[in-house]
XYZ file of C-alpha atoms in Angstrom:
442
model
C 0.000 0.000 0.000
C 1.344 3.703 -1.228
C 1.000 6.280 1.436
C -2.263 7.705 3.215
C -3.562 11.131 2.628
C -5.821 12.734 4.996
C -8.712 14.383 2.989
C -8.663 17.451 5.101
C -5.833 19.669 5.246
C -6.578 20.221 8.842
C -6.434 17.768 11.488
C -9.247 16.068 12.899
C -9.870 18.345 15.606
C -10.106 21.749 13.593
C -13.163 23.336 12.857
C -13.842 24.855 9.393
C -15.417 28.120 8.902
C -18.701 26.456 8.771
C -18.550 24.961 12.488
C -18.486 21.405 10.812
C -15.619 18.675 12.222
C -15.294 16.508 9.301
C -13.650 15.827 5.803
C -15.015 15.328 2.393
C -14.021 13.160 -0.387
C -15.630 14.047 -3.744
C -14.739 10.986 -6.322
C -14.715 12.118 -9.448
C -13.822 15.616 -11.256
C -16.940 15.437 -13.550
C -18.939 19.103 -13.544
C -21.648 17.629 -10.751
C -18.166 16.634 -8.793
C -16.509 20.059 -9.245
C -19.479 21.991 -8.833
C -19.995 20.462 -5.230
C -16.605 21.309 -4.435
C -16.773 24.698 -5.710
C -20.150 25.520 -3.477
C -18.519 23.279 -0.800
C -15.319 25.731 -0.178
C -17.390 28.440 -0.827
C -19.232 27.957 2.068
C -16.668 26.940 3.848
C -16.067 23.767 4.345
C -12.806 22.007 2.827
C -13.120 18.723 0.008
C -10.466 16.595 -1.955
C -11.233 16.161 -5.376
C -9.946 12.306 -6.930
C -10.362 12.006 -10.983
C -9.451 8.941 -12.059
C -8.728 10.008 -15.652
C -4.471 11.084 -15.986
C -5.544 13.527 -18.704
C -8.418 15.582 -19.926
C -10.186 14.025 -22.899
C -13.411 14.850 -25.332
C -15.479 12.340 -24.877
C -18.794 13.601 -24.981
C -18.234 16.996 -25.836
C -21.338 19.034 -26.423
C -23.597 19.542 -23.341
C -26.649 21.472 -23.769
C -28.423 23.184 -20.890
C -31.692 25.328 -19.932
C -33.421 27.701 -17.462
C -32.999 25.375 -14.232
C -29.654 24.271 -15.002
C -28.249 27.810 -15.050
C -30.749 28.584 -12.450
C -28.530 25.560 -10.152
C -25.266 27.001 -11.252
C -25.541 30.786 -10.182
C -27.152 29.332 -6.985
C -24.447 27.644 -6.289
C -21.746 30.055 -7.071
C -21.725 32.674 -9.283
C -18.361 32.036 -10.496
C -19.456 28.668 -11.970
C -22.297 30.673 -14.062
C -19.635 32.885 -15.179
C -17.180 30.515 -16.156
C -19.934 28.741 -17.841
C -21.077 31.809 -19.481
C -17.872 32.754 -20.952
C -18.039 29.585 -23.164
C -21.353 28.894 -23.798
C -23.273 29.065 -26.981
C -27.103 29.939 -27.665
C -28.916 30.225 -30.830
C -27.002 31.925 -33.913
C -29.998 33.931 -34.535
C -31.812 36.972 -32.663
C -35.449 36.115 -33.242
C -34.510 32.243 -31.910
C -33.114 33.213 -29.133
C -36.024 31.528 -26.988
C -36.221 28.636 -28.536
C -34.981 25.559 -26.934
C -34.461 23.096 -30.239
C -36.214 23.611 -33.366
C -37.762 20.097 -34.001
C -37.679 19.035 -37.888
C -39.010 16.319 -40.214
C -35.888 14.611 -41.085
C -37.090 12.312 -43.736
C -37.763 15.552 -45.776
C -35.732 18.732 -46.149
C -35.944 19.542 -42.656
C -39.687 20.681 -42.320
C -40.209 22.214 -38.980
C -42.485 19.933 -36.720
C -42.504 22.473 -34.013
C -40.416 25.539 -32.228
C -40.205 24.613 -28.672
C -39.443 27.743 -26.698
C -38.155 28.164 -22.922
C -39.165 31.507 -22.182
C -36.139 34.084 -21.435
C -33.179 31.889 -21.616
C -34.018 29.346 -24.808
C -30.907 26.848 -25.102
C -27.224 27.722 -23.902
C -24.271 24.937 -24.689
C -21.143 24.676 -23.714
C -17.827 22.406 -24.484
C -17.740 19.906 -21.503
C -14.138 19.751 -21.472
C -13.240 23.169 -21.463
C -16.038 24.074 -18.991
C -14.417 21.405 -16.494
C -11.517 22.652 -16.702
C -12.306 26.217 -15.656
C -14.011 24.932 -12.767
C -11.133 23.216 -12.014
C -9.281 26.619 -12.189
C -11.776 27.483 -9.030
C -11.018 25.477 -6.569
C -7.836 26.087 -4.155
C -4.416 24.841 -4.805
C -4.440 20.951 -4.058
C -7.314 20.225 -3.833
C -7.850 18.453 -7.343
C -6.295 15.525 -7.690
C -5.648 13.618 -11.255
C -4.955 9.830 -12.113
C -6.739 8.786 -8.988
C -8.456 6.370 -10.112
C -10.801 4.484 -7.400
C -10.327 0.585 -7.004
C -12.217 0.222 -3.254
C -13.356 1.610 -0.216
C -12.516 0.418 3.185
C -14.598 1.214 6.326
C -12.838 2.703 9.531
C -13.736 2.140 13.292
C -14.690 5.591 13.387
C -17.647 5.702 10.732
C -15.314 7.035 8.391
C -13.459 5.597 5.177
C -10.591 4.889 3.595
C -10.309 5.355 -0.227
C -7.931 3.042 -2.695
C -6.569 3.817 -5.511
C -5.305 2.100 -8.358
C -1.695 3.705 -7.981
C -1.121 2.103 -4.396
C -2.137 5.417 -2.809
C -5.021 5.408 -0.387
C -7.002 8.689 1.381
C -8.815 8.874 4.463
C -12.384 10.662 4.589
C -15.314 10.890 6.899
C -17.608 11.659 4.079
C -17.405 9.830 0.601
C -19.554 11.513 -2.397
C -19.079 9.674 -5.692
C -19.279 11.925 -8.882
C -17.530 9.322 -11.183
C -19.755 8.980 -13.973
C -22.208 6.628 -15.787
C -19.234 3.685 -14.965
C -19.304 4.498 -11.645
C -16.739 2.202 -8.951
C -18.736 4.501 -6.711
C -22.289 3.129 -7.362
C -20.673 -0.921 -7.140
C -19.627 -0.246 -4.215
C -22.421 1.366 -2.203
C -25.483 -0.773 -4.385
C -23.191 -4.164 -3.719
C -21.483 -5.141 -7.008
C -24.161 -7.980 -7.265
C -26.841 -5.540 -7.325
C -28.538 -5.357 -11.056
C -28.409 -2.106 -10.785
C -25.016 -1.373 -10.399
C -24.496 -1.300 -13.819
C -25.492 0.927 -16.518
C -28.713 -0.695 -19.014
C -27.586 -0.295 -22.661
C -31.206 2.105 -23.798
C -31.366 0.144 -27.335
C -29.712 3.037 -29.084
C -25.968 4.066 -30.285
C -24.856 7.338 -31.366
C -22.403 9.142 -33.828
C -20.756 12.054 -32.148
C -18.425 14.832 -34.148
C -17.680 18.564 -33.939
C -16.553 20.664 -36.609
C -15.634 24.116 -37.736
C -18.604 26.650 -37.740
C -17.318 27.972 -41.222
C -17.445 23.779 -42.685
C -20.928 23.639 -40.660
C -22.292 27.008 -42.796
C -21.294 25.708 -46.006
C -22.579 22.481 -45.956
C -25.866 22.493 -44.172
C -26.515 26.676 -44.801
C -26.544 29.771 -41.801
C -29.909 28.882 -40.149
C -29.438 25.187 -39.738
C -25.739 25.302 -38.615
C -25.660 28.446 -36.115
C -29.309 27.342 -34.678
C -30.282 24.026 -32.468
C -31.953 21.612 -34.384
C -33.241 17.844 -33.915
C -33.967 15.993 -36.996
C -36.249 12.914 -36.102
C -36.780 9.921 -38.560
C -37.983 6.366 -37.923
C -35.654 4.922 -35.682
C -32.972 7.792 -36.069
C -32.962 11.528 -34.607
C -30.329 13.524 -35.003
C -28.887 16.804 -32.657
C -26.986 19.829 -33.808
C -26.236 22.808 -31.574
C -23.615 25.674 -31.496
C -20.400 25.553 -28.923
C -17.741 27.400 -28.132
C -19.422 30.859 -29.002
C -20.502 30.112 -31.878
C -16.993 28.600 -33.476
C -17.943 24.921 -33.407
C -20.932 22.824 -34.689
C -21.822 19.686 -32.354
C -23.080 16.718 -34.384
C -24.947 13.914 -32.396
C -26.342 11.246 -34.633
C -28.310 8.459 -33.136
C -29.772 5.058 -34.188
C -31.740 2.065 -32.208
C -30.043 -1.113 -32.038
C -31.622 -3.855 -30.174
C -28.612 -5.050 -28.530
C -25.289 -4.070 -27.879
C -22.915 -6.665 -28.504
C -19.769 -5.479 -28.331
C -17.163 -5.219 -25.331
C -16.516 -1.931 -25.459
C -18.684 1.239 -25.396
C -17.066 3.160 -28.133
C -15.864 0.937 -31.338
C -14.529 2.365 -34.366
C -16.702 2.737 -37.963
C -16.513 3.761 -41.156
C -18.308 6.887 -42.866
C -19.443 4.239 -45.166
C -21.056 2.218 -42.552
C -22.740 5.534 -40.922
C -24.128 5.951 -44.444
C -25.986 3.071 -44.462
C -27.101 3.606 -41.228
C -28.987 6.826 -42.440
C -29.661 5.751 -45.732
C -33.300 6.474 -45.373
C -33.060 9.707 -44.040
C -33.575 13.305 -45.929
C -31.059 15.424 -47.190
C -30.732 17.294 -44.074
C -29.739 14.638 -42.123
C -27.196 13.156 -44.904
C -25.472 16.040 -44.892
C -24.976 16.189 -41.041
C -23.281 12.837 -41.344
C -21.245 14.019 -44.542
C -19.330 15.839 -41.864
C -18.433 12.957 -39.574
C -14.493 12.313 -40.728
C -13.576 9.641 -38.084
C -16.743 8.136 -36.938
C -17.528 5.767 -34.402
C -20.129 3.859 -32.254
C -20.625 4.828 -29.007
C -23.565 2.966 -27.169
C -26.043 4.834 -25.164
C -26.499 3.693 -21.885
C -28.089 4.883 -18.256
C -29.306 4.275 -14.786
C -33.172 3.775 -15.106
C -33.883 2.539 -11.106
C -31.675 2.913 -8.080
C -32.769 2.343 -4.659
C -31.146 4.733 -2.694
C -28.663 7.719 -3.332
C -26.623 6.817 -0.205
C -25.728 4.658 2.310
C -24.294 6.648 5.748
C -21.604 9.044 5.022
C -21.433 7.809 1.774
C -23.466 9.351 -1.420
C -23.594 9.570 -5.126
C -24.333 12.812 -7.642
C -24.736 13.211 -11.132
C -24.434 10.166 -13.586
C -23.217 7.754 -10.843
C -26.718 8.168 -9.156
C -29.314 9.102 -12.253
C -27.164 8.871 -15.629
C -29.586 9.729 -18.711
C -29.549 9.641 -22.407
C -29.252 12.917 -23.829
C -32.559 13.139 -25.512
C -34.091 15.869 -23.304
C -30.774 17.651 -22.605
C -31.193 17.725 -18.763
C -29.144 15.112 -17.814
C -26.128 17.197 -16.549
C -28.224 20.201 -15.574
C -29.686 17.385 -12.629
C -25.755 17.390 -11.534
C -25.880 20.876 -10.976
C -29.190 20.659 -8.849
C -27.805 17.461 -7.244
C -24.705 20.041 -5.747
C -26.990 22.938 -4.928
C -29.357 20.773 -3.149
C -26.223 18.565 -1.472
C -23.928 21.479 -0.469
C -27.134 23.378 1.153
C -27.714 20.789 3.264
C -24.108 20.165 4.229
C -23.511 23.648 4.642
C -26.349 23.670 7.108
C -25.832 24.681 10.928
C -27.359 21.157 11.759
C -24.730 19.264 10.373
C -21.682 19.641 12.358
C -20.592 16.401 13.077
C -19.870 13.133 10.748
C -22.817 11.643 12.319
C -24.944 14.352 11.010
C -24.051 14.084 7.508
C -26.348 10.849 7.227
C -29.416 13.130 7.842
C -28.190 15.179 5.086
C -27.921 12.400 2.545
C -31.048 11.300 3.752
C -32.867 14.365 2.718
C -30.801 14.709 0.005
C -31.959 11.515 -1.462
C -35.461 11.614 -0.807
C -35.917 15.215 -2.461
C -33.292 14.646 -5.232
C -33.770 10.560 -6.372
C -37.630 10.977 -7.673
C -36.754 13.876 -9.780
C -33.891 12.370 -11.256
C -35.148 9.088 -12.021
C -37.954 10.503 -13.663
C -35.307 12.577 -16.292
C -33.681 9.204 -16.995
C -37.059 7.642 -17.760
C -38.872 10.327 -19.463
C -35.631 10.957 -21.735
C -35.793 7.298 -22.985
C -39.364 8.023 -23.541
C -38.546 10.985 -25.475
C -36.058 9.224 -27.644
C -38.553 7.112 -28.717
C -40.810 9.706 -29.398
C -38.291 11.435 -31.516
C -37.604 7.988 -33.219
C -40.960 8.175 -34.822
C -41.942 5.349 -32.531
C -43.623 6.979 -29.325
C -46.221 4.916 -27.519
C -49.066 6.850 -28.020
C -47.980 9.608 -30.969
C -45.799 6.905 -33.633
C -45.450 8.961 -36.686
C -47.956 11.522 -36.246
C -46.412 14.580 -36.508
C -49.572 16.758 -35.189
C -49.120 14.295 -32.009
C -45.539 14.404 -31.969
C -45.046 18.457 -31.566
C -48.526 18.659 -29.003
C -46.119 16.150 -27.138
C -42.804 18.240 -27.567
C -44.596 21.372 -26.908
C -45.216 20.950 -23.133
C -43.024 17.924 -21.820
C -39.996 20.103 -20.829
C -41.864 22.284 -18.942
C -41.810 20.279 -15.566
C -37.894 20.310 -15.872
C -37.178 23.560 -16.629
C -39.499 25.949 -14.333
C -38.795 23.694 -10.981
C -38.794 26.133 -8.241
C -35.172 25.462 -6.889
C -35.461 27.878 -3.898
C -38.784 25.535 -2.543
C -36.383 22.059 -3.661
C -33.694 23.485 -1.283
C -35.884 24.537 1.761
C -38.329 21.332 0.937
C -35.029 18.655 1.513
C -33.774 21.430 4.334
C -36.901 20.764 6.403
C -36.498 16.548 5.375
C -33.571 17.380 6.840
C -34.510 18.432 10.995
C -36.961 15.998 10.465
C -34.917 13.252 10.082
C -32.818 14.715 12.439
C -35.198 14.852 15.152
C -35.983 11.407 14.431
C -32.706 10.558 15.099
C -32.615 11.979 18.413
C -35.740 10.569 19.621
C -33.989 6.982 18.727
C -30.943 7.589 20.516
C -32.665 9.337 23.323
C -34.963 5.567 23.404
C -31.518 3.623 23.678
């Protein structure tokens, strides 16, 4: 075994600024992970960071976000709202700039279905990459920690843990959050590894992914369908588009159902002539967003449909770990960002103090945050199949298709996050309360 870090830079006995006597592990430096951090130390109380990746890579790159999302963010810092919107992209054009996605028939020329419009903020989208690592830029000096990548988690006498590592190193925490992704070692670990859902469930789809030059994305596909945010939906096929990076890159997302995923790997190498085929049936439109993809490949779309509980003791998950999504109503990161507002409230709060307290907090946390998010996973597979042509109750009808798209957003984006922070705040002293009544029984 390497040698033992102490999460905390202080010793066990110091109080933070907060009043609180313990030390926080976040696992993973995704934005959910970072963003905790970030509202963590800004309300005083000290976290350690672990990424298991050595290097920053672009897998996944385009992230799209609305109202509540950026709603989460400035609640939980206003620096991580400005960082974000220093990078992020909306619509290319002035009269679109409420509109969330323009919807379009993508077996013909790209007929719009329907405009669906989030008053006052529309769509912003930002490079995932980049964004991370300006949040990383926000946190003090060692505090994020790279190529830490998590291979168990040992219980101590104390209630505590001790993390592993996979380069001998280990760290000691009295609080464990796991922000480690749609993989997560995190989720194995506190479900049981023999839990079913431990593991991701492939959704029956796989996607293309590319991003390009805005200049290549003009000339090939024209100014209002490259600097705007489009979905083109066909049977069995939808495709995103969407403006990054201020405008200087065009995300392509290109998705297709499969049955079953057979492969070992998530991502596996293909051939433009195989994502031609794929698309064969589609419109113009949509063959000419594929044109663009150089080096394609498959990467399988999977989430985390059911979970049973968000944490176990000191010991809790955020963000894709707990409630990963497919990205068909573009809310699956934005939950991240209410998962940290809604965690670092309560951990910030002048009833938690003591390690023993932080299980209240995870308690509320989880009964106020797991509903909502399971719900985004499941509706979002829903509305991939809806944009697949092959919705339950609206198929190919287009007049049933946009009534649908119209309104089914709605519940995500205008969730009053002020109430969702006071409602898991008073979960919080209840739960409390109820603890003290037990050990005043004993």
């Amino acid at each position: 075994m390497g040698p033992r870090q102490d999460c905390s830079e202080s010793s066990d006995t110091d109080v933070s600024d907060s009043g609180m006597r313990f030390s926080i592990a976040i696992v993973g430096g995704g934005l959910g992970g970072l963003s905790l951090a970030i509202g963590l130390v800004q309300r005083g109380i000290p976290v350690q960071v672990y990424e298991g990746a050595t290097d920053w890579t672009d897998a996944g790159a385009g992230l799209v976000f609305a109202k509540n999302s950026m709603a989460a963010m400035k609640k939980i810092s206003p620096d991580i709202y400005n960082a974000f919107a220093k990078r992020s992209s909306g619509q290319g054009w002035e009269n679109k700039k409420t509109t969330y996605m323009d919807y379009r028939d993508g077996r013909t020329d790209g007929k719009l279905i329907t405009s669906v419009i989030c008053a006052n903020t529309g769509q912003e989208s930002v490079h995932r990459t980049l964004f991370a690592k300006d949040l990383v830029a926000l946190l003090p000096d060692g505090t994020f920690h790279m190529g830490k990548r998590l291979v168990g988690i040992d219980n101590r006498p104390d209630g505590g843990y001790t993390l592993k590592f996979a380069d001998g190193q280990s760290a000691d925490a009295d609080v464990v959050v796991g922000s480690d992704g749609i993989k997560s070692k995190c989720r194995q670990l506190l479900l049981g590894e023999d839990c079913p859902d431990a593991i991701p469930k492939f959704a029956g789809e796989f996607a293309y992914r590319g991003m390009v030059p805005m200049e290549r994305a003009v000339a090939v596909l024209g100014e209002e369908f490259a600097r705007n945010s489009m979905v083109n939906i066909g049977p069995g096929c939808l495709m995103t588009t969407y403006p990054v990076e201020k405008g200087t890159l065009l995300n392509l997302v290109a998705c297709r159902s499969m049955d079953r995923w057979e492969h070992d790997d998530w991502v596996v190498p293909s051939r433009q002539e195989a994502v031609q085929k794929d698309f064969a049936d589609c419109g113009p439109v949509m063959q000419k967003v594929i044109s663009m993809m150089d080096k394609p490949a498959m990467w399988a779309l999977f989430d985390h449909p059911e979970c049973s509980t968000f944490y176990k003791a000191r010991f809790a998950l955020i963000g894709d770990a707990a409630h990963a999504s497919t990205p068909h109503q573009g809310a699956g990161c934005g939950q991240a960002f209410e998962d940290a507002l809604v965690m670092c409230s309560l951990l910030a709060d002048e009833q938690v103090v003591l390690p023993e307290h932080v299980e209240d907090a995870f308690a509320a946390y989880d009964a106020v945050r797991r509903p909502r998010t399971l719900k985004v996973v499941n509706t979002s597979r829903e509305n991939g199949e809806i944009c697949m042509m092959r919705g339950e109750s609206t198929g190919a009808d287009l007049g049933k298709i946009k009534a649908t798209l119209d309104q089914r957003f709605h519940w995500i984006w205008h969730e009053d996050l002020d109430q969702q922070v006071q409602t898991a705040r008073a979960k919080l002293r209840q739960v409390s309360k109820a603890r003290q009544r037990a050990v005043a029984v004993k």
